[in-house]
Coordinates of C-alpha atoms in Angstrom, one line a residue:
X925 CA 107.7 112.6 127.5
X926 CA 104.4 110.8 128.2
X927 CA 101.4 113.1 127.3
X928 CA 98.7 110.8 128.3
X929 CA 95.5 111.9 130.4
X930 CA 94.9 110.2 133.5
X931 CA 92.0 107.8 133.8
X932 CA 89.8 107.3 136.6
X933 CA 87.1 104.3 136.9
X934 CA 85.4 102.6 139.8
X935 CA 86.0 99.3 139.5
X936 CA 84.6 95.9 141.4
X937 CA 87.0 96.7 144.7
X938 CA 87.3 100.2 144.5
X939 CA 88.4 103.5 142.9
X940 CA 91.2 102.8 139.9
X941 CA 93.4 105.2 138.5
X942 CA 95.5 105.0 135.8
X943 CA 98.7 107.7 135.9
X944 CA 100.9 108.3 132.9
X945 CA 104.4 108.5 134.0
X946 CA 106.3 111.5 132.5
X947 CA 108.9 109.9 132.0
X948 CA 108.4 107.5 129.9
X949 CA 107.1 107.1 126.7
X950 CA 103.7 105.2 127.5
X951 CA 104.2 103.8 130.9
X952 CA 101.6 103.9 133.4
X953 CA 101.2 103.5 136.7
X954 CA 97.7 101.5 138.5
X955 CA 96.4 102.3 141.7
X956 CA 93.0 101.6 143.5
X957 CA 92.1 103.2 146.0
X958 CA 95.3 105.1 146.2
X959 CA 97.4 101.8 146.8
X960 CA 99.9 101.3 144.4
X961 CA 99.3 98.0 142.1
X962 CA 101.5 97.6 138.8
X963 CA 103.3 99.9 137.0
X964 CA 103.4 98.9 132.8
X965 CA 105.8 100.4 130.1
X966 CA 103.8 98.8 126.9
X967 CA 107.2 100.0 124.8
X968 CA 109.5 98.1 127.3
X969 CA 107.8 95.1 129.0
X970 CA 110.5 94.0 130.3
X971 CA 111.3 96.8 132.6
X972 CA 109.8 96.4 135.9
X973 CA 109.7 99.4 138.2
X974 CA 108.4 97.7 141.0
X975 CA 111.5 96.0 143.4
X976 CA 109.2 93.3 144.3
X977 CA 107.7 92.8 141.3
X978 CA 111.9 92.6 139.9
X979 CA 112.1 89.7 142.5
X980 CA 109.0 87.9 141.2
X981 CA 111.0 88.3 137.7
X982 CA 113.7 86.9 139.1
X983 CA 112.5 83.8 140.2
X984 CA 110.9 83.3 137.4
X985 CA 114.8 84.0 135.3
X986 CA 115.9 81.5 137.5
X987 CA 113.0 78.7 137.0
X988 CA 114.6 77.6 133.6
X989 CA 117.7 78.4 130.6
X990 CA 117.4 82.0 129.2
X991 CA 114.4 82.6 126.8
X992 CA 113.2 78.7 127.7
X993 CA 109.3 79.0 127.6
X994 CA 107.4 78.4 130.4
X995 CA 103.4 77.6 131.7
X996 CA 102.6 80.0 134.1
X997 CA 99.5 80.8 136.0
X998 CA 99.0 84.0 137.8
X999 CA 96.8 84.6 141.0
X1000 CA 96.1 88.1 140.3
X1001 CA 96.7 90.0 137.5
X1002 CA 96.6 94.2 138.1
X1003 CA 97.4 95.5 134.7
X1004 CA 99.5 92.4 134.0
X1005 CA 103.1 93.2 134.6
X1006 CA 104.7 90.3 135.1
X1007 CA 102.8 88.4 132.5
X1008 CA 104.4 90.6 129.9
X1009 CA 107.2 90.7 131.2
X1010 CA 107.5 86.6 130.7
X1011 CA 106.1 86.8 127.1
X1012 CA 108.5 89.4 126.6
X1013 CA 111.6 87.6 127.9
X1014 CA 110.0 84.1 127.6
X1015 CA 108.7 83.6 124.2
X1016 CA 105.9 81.1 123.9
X1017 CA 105.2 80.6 127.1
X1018 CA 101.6 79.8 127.7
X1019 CA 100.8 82.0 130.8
X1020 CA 96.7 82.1 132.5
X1021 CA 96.3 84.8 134.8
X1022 CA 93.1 84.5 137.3
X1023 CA 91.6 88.0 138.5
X1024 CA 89.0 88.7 140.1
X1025 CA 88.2 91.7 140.0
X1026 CA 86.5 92.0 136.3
X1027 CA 85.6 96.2 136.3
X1028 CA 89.5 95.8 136.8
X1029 CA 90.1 93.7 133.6
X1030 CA 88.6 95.9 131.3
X1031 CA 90.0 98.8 132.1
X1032 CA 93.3 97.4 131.7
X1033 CA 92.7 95.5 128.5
X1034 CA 90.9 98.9 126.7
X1035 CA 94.0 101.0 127.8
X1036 CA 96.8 98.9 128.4
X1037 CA 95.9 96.1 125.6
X1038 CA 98.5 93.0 125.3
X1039 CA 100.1 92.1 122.4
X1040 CA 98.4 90.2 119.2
X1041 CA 99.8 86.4 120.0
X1042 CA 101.0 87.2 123.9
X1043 CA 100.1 83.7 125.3
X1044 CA 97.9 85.1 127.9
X1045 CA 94.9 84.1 128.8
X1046 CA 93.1 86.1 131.1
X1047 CA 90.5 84.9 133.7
X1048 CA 87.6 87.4 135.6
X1049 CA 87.7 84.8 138.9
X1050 CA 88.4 84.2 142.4
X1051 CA 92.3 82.5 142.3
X1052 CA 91.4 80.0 144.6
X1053 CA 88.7 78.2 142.7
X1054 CA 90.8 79.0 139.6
X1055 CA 93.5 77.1 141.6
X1056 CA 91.8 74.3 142.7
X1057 CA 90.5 74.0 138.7
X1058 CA 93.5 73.7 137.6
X1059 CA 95.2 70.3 136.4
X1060 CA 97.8 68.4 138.2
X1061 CA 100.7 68.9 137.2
X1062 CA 100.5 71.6 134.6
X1063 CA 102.2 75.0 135.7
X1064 CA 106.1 75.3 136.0
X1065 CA 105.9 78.5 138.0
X1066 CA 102.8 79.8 139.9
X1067 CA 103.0 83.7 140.8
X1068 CA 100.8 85.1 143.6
X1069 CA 100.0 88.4 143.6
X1070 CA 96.7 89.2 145.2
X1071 CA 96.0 91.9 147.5
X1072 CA 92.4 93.3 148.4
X1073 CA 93.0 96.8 149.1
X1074 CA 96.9 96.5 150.7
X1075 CA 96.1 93.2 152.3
X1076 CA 96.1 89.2 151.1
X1077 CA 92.5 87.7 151.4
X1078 CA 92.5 85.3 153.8
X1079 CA 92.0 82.2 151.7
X1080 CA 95.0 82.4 149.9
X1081 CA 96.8 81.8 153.2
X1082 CA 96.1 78.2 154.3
X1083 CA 97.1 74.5 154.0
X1084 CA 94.4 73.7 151.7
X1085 CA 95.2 76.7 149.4
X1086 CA 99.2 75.4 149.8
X1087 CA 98.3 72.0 148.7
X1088 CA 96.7 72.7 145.7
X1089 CA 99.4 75.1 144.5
X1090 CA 101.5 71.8 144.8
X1091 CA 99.4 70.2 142.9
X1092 CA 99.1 72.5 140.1
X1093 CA 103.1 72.6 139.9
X1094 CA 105.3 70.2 138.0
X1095 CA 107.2 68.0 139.8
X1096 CA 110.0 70.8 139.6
X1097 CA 108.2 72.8 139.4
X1098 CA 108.5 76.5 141.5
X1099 CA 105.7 78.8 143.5
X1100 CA 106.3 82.7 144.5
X1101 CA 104.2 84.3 146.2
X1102 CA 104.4 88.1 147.5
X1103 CA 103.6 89.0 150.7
X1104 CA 103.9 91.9 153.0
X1105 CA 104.7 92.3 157.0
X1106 CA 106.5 93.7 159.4
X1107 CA 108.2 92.8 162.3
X1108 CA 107.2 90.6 164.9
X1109 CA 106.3 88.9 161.8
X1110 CA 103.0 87.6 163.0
X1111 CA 101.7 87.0 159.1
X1112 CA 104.9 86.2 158.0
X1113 CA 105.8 83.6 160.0
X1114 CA 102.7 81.4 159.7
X1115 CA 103.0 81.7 156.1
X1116 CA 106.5 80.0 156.4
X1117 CA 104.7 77.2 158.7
X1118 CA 102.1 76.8 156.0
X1119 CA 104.2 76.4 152.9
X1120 CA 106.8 74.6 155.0
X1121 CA 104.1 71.7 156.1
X1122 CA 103.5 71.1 151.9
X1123 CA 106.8 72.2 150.2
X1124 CA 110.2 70.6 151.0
X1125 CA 112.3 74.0 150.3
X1126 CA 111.7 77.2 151.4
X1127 CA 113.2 81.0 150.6
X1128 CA 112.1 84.3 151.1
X1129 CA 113.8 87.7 149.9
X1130 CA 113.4 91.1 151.0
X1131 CA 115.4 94.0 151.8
X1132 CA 117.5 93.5 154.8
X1133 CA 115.5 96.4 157.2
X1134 CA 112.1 94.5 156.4
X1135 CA 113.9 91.1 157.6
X1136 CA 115.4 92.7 160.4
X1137 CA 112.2 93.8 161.2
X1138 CA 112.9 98.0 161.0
X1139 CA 110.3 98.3 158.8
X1140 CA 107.1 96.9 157.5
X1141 CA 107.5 96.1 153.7
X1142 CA 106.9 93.5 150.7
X1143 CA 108.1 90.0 151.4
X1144 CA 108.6 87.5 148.3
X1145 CA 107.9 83.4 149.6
X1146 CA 109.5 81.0 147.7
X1147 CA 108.2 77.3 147.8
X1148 CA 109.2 73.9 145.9
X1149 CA 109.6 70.1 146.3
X1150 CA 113.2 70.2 144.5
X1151 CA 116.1 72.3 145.7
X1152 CA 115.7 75.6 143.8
X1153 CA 118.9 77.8 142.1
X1154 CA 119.5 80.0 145.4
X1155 CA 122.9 81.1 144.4
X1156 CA 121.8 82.2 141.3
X1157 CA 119.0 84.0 142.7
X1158 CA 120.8 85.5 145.6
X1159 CA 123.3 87.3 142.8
X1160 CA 120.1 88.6 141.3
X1161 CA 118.7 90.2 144.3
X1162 CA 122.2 91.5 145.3
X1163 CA 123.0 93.4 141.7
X1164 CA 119.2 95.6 141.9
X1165 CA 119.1 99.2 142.7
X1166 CA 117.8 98.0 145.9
X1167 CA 119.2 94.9 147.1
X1168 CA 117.5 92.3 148.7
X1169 CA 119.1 89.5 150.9
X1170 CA 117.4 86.1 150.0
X1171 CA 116.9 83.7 153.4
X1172 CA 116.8 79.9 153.3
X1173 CA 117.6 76.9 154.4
X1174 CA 118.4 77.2 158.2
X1175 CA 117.8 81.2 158.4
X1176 CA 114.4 80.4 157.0
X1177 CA 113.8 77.1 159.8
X1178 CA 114.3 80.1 162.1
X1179 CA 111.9 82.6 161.5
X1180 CA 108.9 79.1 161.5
X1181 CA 110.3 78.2 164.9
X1182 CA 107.4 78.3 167.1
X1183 CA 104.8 79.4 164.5
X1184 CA 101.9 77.1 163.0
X1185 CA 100.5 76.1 160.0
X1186 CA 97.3 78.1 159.1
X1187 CA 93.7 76.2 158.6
X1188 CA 91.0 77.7 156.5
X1189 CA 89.0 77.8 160.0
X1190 CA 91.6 80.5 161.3
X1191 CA 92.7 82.2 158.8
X1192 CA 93.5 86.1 158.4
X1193 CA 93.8 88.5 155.9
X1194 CA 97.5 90.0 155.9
X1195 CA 97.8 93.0 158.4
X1196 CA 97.3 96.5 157.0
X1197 CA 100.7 98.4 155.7
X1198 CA 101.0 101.7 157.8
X1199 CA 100.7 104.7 156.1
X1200 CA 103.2 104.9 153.5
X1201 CA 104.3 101.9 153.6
X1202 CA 104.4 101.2 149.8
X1203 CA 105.8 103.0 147.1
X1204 CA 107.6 103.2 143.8
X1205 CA 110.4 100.9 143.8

C-alpha cells in the first residue's frame, strides 16, 4: 500500500497536487487545478492508467519493431508519463519533452525523479517555439499533449503549427496528438481539416460514444505522410479495458467534410470539458 503524503504546490498555471494512489506501491496521481494530468507508477513505467494516454502508447508500439529505439519529442510533459513509458519499453531512445510550465517541472523532477541514463531531456518552454526550433527531419514520433487548464491553447491548432510538426518528423515519420470534444464536433473537425491540408494520412481513435457524439471525451489524431500500421493499431485499441474504435481513411474524409483548415488569425482554444468530463481511465 502507498503510504505517501500528498503534496500541494502552486505552480506557473495553477494549483498542483500530487496524490498517492493506495494502491500501488509509489504511484501517483497529478492534477492542477483539480483536472486530472498524468498518473506515474515510478516501480512500473510501463503501466499507464490513463486510456488515452494507453492510445498515445500505442501509436508509439506501432511506430517501429518491439524494443527499436526511437527520437521522440514531447509537447508537454505533466509528470512525464509517456516519456517513461518509451525509455521503459524503448531502450535508448533519445526523447526531448518541451513544457512550459517550469513551477510544474520541478515539482515533478524533486518527487517523481527519472531514472539515472533515461534519455530525456526536459525543456521549461512554450512547445511551439520549441517546435519550430527543432531540426528538419529529426523526430520519428512527435506526441502532443498540452492542455492549459482542460483546454488546448490555441496555437497549437493551426496550419502553421501543422507544418512544422511535418517538418520536424522523418520522412516516415508519425505525429499524435490528443485532443478533446464532443459532438457537433466543432474543434474536432477543423483539427481534421488542419492536419488533413499538411499530412497525407489521417486517423483518430476514441471510444465509440465520443465518436458517435453521446458524450464529450479525449480524442487521439493521428497524422503522417506514409500509410501508417492501422490494423495493427486498431487490434490494440480493441484488446484495452476500454476499447476504442480507430477511424480512417474514408470514415475520417467524413467527419472534415465541410470543415476548414484553421489559420493562426482564427484560431481557438479547445472548448471546455463539462463537468466531469474526465477521469481515471
Amino acid at each position: 500500500m502507498n503510504e505517501s503524503i500528498p503534496v500541494v504546490r502552486d505552480v506557473d498555471r495553477g494549483t498542483a497536487r500530487l496524490l498517492p494512489d493506495v494502491d500501488r506501491e509509489r504511484a501517483w496521481l497529478l492534477t492542477v487545478d483539480g483536472a486530472p494530468q498524468s498518473y506515474v507508477d515510478l516501480e512500473a513505467p510501463q503501466h499507464l492508467e490513463f486510456e488515452y494516454a494507453r492510445r498515445l502508447g500505442h501509436v508509439v508500439d506501432c511506430a517501429a519493431e518491439p524494443g527499436a529505439p526511437l527520437d521522440v519529442l514531447h509537447l508537454g510533459g505533466g509528470a512525464l508519463t509517456l516519456p517513461r513509458y518509451v525509455a521503459a519499453t524503448r531502450p535508448g531512445s533519445r526523447q526531448d519533452v518541451a513544457e512550459a510550465d517550469r513551477g510544474l517541472l520541478a515539482l515533478v523532477a524533486e518527487h517523481l525523479p527519472l531514472p539515472d541514463r533515461s534519455g530525456i531531456a526536459v525543456h521549461g518552454t512554450d512547445a511551439r517555439a520549441h517546435l519550430e526550433a527543432t531540426a528538419p527531419g529529426s523526430v520519428d514520433v512527435l506526441v502532443a499533449d498540452v492542455f492549459g487548464g482542460s483546454r488546448v491553447p490555441a496555437h497549437l491548432t493551426t496550419v502553421p503549427y501543422a507544418r512544422a510538426a511535418a517538418r520536424a518528423l522523418r520522412a516516415d515519420g508519425v505525429y499524435a496528438a490528443n485532443l478533446a470534444d464532443g459532438a457537433p464536433f466543432d474543434f474536432l473537425r477543423p483539427q481534421l481539416a488542419t492536419f488533413a491540408a499538411v499530412f497525407a494520412e489521417l486517423a483518430v481513435i476514441a471510444e465509440p460514444a465520443v465518436l458517435r457524439g453521446r458524450r464529450f471525451g479525449n480524442v487521439i489524431l493521428v497524422a503522417s505522410h506514409t500509410p501508417f500500421d492501422t490494423a495493427a493499431l486498431i487490434r490494440r485499441c480493441a484488446a484495452d479495458a476500454f476499447p476504442a474504435r480507430v477511424e480512417h481513411g474514408a470514415a475520417v474524409a467524413g467527419l472534415v467534410k465541410g470543415a476548414r483548415p484553421v489559420g493562426d488569425a482564427e484560431a481557438v482554444d479547445s472548448p471546455e470539458p463539462p463537468d466531469g468530463a474526465f477521469g481515471i481511465g
